[in-house]
CSV table of C-alpha atoms in Angstrom, one decimal:
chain,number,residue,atom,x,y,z
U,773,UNK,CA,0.7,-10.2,-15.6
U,774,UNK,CA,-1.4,-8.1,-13.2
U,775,UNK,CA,-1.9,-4.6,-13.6
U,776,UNK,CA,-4.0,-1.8,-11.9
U,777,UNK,CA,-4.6,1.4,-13.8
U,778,UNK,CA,-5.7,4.6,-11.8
U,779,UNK,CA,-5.9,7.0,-14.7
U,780,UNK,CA,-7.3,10.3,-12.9
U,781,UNK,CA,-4.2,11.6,-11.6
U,782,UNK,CA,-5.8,14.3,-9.5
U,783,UNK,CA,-9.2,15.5,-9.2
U,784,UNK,CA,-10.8,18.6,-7.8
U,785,UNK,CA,-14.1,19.4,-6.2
U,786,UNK,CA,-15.7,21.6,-3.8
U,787,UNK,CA,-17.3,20.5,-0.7
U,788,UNK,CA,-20.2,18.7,-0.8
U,789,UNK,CA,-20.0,17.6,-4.5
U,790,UNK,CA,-20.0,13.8,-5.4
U,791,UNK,CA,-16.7,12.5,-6.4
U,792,UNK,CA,-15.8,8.9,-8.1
U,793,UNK,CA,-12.7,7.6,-8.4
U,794,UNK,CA,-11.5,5.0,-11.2
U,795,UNK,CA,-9.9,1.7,-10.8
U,796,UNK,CA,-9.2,-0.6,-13.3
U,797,UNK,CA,-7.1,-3.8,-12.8
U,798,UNK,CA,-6.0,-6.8,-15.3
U,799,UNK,CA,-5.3,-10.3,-14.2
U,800,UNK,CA,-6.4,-14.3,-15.6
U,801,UNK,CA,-6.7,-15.5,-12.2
U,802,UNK,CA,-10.2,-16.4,-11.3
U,803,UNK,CA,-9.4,-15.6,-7.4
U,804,UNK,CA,-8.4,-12.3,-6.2
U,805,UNK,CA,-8.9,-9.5,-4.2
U,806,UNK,CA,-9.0,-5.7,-4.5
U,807,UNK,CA,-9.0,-3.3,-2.2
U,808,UNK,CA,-9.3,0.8,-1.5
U,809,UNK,CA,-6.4,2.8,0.7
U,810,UNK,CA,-6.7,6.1,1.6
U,811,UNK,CA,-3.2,7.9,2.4
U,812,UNK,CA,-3.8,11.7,3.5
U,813,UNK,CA,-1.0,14.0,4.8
U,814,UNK,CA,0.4,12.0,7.6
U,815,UNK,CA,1.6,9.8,5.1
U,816,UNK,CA,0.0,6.5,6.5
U,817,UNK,CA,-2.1,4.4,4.7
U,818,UNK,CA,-5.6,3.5,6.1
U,819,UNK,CA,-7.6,0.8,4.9
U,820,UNK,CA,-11.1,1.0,3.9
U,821,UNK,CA,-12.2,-2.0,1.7
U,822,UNK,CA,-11.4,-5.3,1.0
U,823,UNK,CA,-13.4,-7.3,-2.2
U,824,UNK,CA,-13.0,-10.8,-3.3
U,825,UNK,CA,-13.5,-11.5,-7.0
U,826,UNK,CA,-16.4,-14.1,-6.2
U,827,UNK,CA,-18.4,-11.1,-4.3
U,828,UNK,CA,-20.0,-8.9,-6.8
U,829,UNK,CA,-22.3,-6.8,-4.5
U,830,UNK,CA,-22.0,-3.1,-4.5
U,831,UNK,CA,-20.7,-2.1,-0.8
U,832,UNK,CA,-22.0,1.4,1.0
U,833,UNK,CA,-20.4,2.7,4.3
U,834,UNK,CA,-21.6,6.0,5.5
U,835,UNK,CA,-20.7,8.4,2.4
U,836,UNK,CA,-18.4,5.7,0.6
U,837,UNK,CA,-19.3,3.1,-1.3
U,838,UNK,CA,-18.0,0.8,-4.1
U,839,UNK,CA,-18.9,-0.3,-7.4
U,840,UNK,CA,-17.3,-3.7,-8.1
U,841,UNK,CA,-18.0,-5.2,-12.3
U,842,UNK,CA,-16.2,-7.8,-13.0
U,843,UNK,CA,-17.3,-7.1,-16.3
U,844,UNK,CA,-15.5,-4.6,-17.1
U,845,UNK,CA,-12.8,-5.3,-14.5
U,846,UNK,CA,-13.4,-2.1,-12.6
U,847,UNK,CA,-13.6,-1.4,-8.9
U,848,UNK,CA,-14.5,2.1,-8.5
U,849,UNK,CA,-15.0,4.5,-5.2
U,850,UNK,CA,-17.9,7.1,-4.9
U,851,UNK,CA,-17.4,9.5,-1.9
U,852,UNK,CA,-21.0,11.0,-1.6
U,853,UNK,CA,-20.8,14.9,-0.1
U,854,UNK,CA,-17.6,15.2,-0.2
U,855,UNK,CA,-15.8,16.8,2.8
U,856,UNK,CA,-12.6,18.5,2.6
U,857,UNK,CA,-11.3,16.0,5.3
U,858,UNK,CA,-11.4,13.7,2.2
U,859,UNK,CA,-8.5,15.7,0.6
U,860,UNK,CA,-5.9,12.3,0.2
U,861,UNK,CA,-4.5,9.9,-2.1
U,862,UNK,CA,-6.3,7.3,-2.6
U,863,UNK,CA,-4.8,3.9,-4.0
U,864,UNK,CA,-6.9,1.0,-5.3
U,865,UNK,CA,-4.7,-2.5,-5.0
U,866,UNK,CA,-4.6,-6.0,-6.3
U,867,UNK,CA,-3.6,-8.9,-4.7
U,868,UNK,CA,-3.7,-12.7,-5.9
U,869,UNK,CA,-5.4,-15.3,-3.8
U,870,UNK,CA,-2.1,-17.9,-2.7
U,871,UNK,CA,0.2,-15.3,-3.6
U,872,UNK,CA,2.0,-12.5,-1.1
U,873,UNK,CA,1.9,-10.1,-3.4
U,874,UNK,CA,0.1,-6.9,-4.1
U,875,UNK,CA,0.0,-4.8,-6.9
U,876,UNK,CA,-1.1,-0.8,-6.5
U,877,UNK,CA,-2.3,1.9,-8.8
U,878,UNK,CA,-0.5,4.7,-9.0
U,879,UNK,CA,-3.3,6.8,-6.4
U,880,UNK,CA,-5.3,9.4,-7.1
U,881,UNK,CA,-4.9,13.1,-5.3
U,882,UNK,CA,-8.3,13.8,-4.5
U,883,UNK,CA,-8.4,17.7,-3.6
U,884,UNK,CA,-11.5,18.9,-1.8
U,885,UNK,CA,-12.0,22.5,-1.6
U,886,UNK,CA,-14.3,24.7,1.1
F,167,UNK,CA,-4.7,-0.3,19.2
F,168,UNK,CA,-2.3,-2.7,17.1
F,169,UNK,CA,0.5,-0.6,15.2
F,170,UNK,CA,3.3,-0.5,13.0
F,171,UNK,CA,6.4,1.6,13.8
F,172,UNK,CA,9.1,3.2,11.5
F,173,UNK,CA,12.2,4.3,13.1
F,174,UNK,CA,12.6,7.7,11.7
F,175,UNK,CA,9.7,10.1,9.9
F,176,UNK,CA,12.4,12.1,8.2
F,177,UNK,CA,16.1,10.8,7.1
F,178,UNK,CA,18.5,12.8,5.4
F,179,UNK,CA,22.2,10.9,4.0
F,180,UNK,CA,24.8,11.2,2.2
F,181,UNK,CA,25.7,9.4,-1.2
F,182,UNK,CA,27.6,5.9,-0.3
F,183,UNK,CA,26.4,5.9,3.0
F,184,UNK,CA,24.9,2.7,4.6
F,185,UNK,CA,21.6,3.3,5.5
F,186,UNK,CA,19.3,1.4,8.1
F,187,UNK,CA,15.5,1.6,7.7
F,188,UNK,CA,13.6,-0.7,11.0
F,189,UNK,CA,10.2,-1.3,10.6
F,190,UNK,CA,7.9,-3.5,13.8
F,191,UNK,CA,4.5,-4.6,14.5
F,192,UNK,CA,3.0,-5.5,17.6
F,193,UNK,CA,0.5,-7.8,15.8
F,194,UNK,CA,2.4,-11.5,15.5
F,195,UNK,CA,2.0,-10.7,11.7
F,196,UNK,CA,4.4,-13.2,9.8
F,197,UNK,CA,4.4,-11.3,6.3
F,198,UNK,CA,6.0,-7.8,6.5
F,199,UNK,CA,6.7,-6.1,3.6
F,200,UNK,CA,8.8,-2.8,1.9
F,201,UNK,CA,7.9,-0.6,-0.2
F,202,UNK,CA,8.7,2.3,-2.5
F,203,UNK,CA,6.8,5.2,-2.8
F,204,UNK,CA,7.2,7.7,-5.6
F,205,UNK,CA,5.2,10.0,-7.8
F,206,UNK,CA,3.4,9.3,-10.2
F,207,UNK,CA,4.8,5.2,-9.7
F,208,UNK,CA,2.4,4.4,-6.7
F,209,UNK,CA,3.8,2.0,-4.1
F,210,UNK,CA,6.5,-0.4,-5.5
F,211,UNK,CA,7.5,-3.6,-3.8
F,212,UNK,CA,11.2,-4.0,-2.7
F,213,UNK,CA,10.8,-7.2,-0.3
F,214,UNK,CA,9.0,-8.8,1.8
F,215,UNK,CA,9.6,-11.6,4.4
F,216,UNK,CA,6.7,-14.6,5.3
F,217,UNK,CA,8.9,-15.9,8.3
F,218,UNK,CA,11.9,-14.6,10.5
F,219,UNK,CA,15.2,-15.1,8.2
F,220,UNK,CA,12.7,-15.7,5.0
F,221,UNK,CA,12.8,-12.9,2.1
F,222,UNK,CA,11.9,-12.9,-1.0
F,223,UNK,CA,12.7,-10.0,-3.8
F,224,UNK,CA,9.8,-7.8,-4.7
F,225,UNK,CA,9.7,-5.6,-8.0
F,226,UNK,CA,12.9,-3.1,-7.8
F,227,UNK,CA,15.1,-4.7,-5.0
F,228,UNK,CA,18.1,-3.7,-6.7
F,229,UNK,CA,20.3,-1.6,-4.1
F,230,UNK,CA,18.5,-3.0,-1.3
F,231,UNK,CA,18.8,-5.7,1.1
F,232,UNK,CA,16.2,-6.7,4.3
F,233,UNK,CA,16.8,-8.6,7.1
F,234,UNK,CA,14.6,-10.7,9.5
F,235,UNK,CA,16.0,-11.6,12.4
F,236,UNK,CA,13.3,-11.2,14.8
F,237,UNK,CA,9.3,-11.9,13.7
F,238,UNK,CA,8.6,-8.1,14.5
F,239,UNK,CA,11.0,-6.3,13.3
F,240,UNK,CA,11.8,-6.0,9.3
F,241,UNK,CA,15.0,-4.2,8.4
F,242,UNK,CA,15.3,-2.5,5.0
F,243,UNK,CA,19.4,-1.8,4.1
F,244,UNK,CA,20.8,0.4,2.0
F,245,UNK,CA,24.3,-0.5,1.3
F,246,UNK,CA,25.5,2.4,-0.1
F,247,UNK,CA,23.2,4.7,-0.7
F,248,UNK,CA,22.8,6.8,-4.0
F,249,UNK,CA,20.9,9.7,-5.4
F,250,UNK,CA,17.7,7.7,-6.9
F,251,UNK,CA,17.2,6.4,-3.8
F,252,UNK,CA,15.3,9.7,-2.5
F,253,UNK,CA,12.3,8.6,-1.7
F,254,UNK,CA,9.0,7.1,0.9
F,255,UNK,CA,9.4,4.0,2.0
F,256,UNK,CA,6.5,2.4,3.8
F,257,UNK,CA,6.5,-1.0,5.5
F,258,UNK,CA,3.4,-2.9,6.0
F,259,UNK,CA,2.4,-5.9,7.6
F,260,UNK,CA,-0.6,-8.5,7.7
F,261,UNK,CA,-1.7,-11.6,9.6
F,262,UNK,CA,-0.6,-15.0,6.9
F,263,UNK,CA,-4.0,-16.4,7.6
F,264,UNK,CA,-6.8,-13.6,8.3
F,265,UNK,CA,-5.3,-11.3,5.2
F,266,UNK,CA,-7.9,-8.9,5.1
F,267,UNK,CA,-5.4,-5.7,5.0
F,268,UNK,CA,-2.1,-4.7,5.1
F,269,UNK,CA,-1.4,-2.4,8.0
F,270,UNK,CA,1.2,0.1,7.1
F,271,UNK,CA,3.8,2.1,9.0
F,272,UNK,CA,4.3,6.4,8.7
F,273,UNK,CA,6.7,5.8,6.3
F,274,UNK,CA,10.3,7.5,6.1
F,275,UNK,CA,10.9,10.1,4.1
F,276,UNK,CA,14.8,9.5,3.0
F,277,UNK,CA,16.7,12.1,1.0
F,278,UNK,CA,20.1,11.1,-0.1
F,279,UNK,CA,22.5,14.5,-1.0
């Protein structure tokens, strides 16, 4: 069975301070794909990453980036200077290659303070 | 700017009502997809359809029905409507080939007194 463990429930920091955020996912299939949403207060989830299994390589994009170890089966999300526009949930997600199906963490509540 | 709509932001029912959730996206996507969002659960699958009048139950899609009649639009149906169904629901959508991302909907809040 697939599984995707978020286990910070909610973390605090103040503006400017470097955050990372945990993901860890199970699954024996050899080709998958994970991926970072961010949902703030308007509810809607925006996407901001997609990773297959077979592409290792650490991703930056402006103050994101992601730490992909398929080692340890983790998939983790650095936000660098945090803003407090960054205050959201953030949900890391699985999804099987041939398969319809995607399987999401529970999110984590990231609160940025001024 | 492509876009998926939800009927209603906010929906407030009564317990044994039958209760109509529409969900469409302007995109030709043929997957759509329902979900469940609650606290401390994340998002839970309810259905999804990969072609019009094709569904296929999710993780907790007792209480629930979908229809498909129409490739944009993806109906989620309460029949009677209880209590523990107080809740987001969000409905998403992505292209069967190109799957880079789901594109999801506002969800709607539903409260059932």
């Amino acid at each position: 069975a697939q599984k995707v463990t978020q286990a910070q429930t909610e973390i605090s920091v103040v503006e400017k301070e470097d955050v990372t955020l945990d993901c860890v996912y199970e699954t024996r299939d050899t080709t998958y794909y994970l991926f970072w949403y961010k949902q703030p207060p308007s509810g809607e989830l925006v996407f901001l990453i997609r990773r297959n299994s077979f592409d290792e390589q650490n991703e930056i994009s402006g103050r994101y980036s992601w730490n992909f170890q398929k080692s340890t089966s983790s998939f983790n999300f650095t936000i660098t200077a945090s803003q407090v526009v960054d205050s959201a949930v953030y949900f890391c997600a699985l999804s099987i290659s041939g398969t319809y199906k995607y399987i999401f963490g529970t999110g984590t509540r990231l609160k940025v303070l001024a | 700017d492509v876009k998926v709509t939800q009927s209603s932001r906010y929906l407030v029912k009564r317990t044994g009502e039958k209760v109509f959730l529409e969900c469409v996206q302007d995109m030709d996507h043929e997957n759509m997809f329902w979900y469940r969002q609650d606290p401390g659960l994340g998002l839970r699958l309810i259905y999804f359809s990969y072609d019009v009048k094709m569904k296929e139950k999710g993780d907790i899609p007792e209480g629930y029905s979908v229809s498909r009649e129409k490739k944009e639009r993806f109906s989620l149906i309460l029949e009677s409507a209880s209590t523990n169904q107080t809740s987001m629901y969000l409905c998403a959508s992505i292209h069967r080939v190109f799957r880079n991302e789901q594109f999801f909907g506002p969800g709607t809040r539903l409260t059932v007194l």
